[in-house]
Coordinates of C-alpha atoms in Angstrom, one line a residue:
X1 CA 0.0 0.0 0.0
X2 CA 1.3 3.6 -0.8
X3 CA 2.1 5.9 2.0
X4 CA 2.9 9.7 2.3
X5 CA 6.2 10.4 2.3
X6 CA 6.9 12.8 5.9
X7 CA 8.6 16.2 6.1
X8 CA 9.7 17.8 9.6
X9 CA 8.2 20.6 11.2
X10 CA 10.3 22.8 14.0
X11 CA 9.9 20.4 16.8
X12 CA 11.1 17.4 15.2
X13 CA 7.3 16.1 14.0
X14 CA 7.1 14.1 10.9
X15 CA 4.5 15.8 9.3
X16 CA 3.1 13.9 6.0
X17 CA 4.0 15.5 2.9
X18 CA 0.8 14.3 1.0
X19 CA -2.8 14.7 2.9
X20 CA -6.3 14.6 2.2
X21 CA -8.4 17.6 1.1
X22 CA -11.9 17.9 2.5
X23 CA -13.5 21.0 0.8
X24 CA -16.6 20.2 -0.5
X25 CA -17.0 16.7 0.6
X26 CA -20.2 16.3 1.7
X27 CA -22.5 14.3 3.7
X28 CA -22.1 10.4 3.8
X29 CA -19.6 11.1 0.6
X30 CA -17.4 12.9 3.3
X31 CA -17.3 9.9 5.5
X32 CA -16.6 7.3 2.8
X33 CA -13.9 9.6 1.6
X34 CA -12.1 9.6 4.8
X35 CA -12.4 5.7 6.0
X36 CA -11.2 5.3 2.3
X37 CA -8.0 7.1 2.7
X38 CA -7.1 6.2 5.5
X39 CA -7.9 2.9 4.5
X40 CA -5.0 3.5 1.8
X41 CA -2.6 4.7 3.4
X42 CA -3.0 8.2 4.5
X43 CA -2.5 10.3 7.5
X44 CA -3.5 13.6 7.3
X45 CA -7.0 15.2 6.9
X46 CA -7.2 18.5 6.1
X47 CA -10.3 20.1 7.8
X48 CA -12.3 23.1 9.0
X49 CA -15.3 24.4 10.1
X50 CA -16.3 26.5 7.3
X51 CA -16.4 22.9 4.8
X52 CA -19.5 22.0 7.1
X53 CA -18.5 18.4 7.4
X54 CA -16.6 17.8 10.7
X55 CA -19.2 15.5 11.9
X56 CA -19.0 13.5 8.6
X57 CA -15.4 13.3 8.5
X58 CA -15.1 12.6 12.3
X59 CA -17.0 9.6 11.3
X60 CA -15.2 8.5 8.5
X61 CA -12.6 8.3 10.9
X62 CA -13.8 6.7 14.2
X63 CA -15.2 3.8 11.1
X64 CA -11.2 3.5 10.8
X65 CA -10.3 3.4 14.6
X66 CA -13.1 1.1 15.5
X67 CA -12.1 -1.2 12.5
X68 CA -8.3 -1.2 13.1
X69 CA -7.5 0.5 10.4
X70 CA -5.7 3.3 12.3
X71 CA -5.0 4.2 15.7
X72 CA -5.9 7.8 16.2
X73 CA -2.1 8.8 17.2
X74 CA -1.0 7.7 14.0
X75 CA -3.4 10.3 11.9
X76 CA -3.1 13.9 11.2
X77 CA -6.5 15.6 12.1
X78 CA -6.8 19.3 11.3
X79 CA -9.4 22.3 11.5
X80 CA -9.3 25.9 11.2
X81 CA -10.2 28.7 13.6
X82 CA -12.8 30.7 10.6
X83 CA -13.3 34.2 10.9
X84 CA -16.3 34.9 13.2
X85 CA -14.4 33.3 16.2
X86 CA -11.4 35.5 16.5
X87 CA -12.7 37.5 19.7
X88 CA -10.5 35.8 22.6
X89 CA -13.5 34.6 24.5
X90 CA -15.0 32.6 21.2
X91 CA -11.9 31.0 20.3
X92 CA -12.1 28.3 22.5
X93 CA -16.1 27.8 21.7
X94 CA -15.1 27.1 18.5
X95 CA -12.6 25.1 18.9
X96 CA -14.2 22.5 21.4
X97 CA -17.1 22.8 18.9
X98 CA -15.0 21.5 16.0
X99 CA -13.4 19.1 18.7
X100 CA -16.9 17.6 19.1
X101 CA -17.7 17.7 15.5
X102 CA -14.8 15.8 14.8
X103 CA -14.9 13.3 17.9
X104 CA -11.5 13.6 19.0
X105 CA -9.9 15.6 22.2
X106 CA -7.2 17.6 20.2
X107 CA -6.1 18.7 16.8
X108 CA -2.7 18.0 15.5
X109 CA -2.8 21.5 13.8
X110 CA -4.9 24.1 13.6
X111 CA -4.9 26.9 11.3
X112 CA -6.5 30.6 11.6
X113 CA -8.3 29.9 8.6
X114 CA -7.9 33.5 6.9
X115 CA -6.4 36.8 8.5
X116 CA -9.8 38.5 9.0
X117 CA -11.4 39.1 11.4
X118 CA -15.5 39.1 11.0
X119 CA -18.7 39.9 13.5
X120 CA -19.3 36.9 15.8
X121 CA -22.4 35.1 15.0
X122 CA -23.4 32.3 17.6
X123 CA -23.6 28.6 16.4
X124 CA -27.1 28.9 18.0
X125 CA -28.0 31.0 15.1
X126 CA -26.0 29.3 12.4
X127 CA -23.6 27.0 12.0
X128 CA -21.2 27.5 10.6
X129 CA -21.1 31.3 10.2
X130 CA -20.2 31.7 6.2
X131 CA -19.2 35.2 5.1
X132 CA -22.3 37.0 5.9
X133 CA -23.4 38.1 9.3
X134 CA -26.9 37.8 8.1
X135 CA -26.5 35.2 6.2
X136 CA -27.4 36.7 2.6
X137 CA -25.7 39.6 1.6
X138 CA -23.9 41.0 4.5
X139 CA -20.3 41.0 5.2
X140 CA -19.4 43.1 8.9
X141 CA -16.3 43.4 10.1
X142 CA -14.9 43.2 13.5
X143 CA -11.7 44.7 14.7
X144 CA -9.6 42.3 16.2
X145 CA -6.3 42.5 16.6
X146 CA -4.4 39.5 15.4
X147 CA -2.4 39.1 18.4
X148 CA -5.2 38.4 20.8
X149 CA -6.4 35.7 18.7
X150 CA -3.0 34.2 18.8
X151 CA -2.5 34.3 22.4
X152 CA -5.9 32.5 23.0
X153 CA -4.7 29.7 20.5
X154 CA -1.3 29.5 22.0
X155 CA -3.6 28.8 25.8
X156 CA -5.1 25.8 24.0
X157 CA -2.1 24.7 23.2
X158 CA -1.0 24.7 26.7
X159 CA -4.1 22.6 28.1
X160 CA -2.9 20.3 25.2
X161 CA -6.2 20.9 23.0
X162 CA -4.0 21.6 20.1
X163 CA -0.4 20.5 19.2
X164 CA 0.7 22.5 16.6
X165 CA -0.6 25.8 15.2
X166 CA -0.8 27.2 11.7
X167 CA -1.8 29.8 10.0
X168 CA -3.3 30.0 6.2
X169 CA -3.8 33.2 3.5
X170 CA -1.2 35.2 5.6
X171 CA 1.2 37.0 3.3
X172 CA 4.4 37.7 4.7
X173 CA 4.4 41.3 6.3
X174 CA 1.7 39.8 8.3
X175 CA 3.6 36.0 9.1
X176 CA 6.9 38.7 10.1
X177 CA 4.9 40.7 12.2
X178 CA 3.4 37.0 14.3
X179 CA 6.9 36.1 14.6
X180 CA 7.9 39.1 16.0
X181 CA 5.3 38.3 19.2
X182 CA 4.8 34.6 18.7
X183 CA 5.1 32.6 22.1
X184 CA 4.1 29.3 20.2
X185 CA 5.2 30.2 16.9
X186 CA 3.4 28.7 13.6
X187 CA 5.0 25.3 12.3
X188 CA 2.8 25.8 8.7
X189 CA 1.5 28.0 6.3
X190 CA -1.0 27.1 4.0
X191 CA -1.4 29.6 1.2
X192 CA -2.6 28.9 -3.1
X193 CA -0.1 27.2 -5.1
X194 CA 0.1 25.9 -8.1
X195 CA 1.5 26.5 -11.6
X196 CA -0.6 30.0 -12.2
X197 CA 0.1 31.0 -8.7
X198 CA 4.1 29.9 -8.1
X199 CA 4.6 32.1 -4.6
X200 CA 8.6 31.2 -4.9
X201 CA 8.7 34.6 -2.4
X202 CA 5.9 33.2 0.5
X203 CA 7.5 30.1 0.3
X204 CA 11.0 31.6 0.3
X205 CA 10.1 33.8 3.2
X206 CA 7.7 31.2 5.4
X207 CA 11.5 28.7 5.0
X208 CA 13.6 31.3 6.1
X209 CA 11.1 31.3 9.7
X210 CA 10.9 27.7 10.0
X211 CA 7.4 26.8 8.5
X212 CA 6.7 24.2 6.6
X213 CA 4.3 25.2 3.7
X214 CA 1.2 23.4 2.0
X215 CA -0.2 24.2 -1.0
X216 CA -4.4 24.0 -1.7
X217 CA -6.1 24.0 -4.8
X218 CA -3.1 22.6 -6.2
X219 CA -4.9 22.0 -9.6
X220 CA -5.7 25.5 -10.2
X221 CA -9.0 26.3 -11.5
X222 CA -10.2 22.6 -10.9
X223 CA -12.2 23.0 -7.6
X224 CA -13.6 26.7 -9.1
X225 CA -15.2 25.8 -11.7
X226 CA -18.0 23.5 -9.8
X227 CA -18.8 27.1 -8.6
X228 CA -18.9 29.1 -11.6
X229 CA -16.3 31.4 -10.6
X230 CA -15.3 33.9 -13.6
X231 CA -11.4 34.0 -13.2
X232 CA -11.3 29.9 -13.3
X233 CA -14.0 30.1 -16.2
X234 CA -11.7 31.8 -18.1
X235 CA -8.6 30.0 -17.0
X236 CA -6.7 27.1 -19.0
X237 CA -7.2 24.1 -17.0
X238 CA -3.9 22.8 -16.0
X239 CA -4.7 18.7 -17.1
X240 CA -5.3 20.3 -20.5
X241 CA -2.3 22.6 -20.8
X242 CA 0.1 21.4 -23.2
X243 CA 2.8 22.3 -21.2
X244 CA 1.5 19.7 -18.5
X245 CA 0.1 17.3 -20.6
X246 CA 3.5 16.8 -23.2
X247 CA 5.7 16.3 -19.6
X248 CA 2.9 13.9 -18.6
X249 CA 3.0 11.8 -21.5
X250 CA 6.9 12.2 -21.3
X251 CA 7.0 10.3 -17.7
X252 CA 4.0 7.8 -18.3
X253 CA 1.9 10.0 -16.2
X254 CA -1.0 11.8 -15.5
X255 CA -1.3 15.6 -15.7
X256 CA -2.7 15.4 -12.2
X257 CA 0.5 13.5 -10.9
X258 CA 2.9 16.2 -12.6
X259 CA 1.3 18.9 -11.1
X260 CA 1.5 17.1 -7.9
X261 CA 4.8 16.2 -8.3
X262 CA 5.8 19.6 -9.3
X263 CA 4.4 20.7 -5.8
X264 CA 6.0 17.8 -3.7
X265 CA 9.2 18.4 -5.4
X266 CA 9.8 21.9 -4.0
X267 CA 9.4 20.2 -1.5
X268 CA 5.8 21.5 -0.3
X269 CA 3.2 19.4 1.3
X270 CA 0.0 18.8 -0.7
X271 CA -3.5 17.7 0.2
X272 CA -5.8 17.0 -2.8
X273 CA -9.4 16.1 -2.7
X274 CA -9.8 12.7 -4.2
X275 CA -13.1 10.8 -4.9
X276 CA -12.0 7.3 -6.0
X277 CA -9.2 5.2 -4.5
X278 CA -7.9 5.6 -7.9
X279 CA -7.0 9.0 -7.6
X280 CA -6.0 8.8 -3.9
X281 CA -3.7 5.8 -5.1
X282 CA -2.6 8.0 -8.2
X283 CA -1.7 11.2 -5.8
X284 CA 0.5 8.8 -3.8
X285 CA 2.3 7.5 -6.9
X286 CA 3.0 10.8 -7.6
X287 CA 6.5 11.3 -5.4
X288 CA 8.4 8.0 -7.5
X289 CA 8.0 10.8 -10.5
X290 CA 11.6 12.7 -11.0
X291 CA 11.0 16.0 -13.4
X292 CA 14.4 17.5 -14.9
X293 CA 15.3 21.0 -13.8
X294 CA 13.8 22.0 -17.2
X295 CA 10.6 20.6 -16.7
X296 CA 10.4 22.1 -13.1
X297 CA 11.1 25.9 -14.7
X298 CA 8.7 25.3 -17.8
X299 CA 5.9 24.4 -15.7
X300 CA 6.7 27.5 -13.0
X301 CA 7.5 29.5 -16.3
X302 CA 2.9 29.3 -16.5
X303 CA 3.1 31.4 -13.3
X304 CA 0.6 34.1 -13.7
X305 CA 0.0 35.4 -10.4
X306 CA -3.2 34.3 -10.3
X307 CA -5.2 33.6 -7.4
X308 CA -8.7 31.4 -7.4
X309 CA -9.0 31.8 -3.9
X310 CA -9.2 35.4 -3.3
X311 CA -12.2 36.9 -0.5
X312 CA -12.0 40.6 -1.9
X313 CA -13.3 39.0 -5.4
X314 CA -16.6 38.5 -3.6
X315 CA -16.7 40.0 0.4
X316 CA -16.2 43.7 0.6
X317 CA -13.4 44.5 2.3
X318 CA -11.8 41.7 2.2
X319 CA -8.3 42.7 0.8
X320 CA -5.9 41.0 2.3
X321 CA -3.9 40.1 -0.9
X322 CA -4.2 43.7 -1.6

């Protein structure tokens, strides 16, 4: 069975290099998709409570547990803190809500999900929060300094609810100024990458502190288009770029595994959604893949600057790549 091959974060942890996506897995899909993986080898689950499928995914994994699959030391399970619950007194809330969702008494990282802070709107009322305060068409902001949301993850970390802390979407004036006042500092960023969106700086910069650095939506415009969004409407998808697909047919592969391996062998972690154990076997196979130098600049040579993921394209206010 293919495994994920391990980086190390700043304490020594072997941290796996290839993990499971969980953005827009849904329902009993979400559970089947995380017994599966496991199931084939692998050990990191990439959460958070804006997906809306902790419960599920908690599932998928107490299926593996009970069935021997895995014990639960030897998985990966990580949320996000999302942007309505960085007051100090509603970090905790949501974490011990995602906790609960998940079924497990800590995470083995959790991120701040994005740098922005948004009004607080109760779980009561609805769960989880979105964008909107009221749900619709609303986006309020709430003026939180980043620091105090820190501090109240770095006191969860010392009851031992959380092991590791990350942080995701943070460019690096804001990463220089949390190291500057970090007590517990950050072991990974997780930020956009992928041949339209290189961020050789971010990565550059996040190495230089001692972060290790994940890539999402590794396939570009892939996960977009389900939602219609204009810039990845009108983007080349990457499995159909010529570029991709004449080094894919050079190695025996599939575009999906260059771009992969293209991400792996900068040596960034990667976590994919998959649907079928064919892919989640195919993204494993990815790492025996070894692209020249040449093949590594041609497909960083397609870097456009172009960011899929981007809040101020539809939240006002919201610039934080600005």
């Amino acid at each position: 069975m293919p495994s994920s091959p391990v980086i190390w974060l700043r304490d020594g942890a072997e941290y796996p290099q290839i993990g499971m996506g969980t953005w827009k897995h849904n329902g009993e899909k979400a559970s089947e998709a995380i017994y599966t993986g496991l199931k084939n080898g692998y050990r990191l689950i990439d959460g958070a409570c804006d997906y809306g499928n902790e419960k599920e995914c908690g599932e998928g994994l107490r299926r593996a547990i009970v069935h021997d699959v895995v014990t639960r030391d030897e998985v990966w399970v990580v949320s996000k803190l999302w942007n309505t619950f960085h007051r100090k007194e509603h970090v905790k809330e949501a974490v011990m809500r995602s906790l609960h969702d998940w079924g497990v008494s800590y995470f083995d990282l959790y991120y701040v999900h994005f740098p922005i802070s948004l009004q607080y709107v109760s779980p009561e009322e609805r769960y989880p929060p979105g964008w909107w305060v009221d749900g619709k068409s609303k986006v309020q902001h709430d003026p939180v300094p980043f620091r105090e949301t820190w501090e109240a993850l770095e006191a969860l970390v010392d009851l031992g609810f959380i092991k590791h802390l990350g942080v995701s979407n943070m460019c690096s004036a804001m990463l220089m100024d949390l190291m500057s006042y970090a007590r517990i500092k950050p072991s990974v960023l997780q930020i956009e990458i992928h041949p339209y969106n290189v961020q050789e700086r971010a990565v550059q910069y996040a190495r230089s502190q001692g972060l290790a650095v994940t890539a999402y939506s590794s396939f570009g415009p892939l996960g977009f288009r389900e939602l219609n969004t204009p810039k990845s409407l009108h983007s080349q998808p990457l499995f159909t770029h010529p570029m991709i697909t004449t080094i894919a047919e050079a190695h025996g592969a599939t575009p999906a595994q260059i771009v992969l391996r293209w991400a792996t062998q900068r040596g960034l972690c990667i976590i994919p959604k998959s649907d079928t154990v064919e892919q989640l076997h195919e993204n494993l196979e990815s790492v025996k893949i070894k692209l020249t130098e040449e093949e590594m600049n041609a497909i960083s040579g397609l870097n456009l600057g172009l960011r899929f993921n981007d809040p101020a394209d539809d939240f006002e206010g919201c610039h934080i790549f600005s």
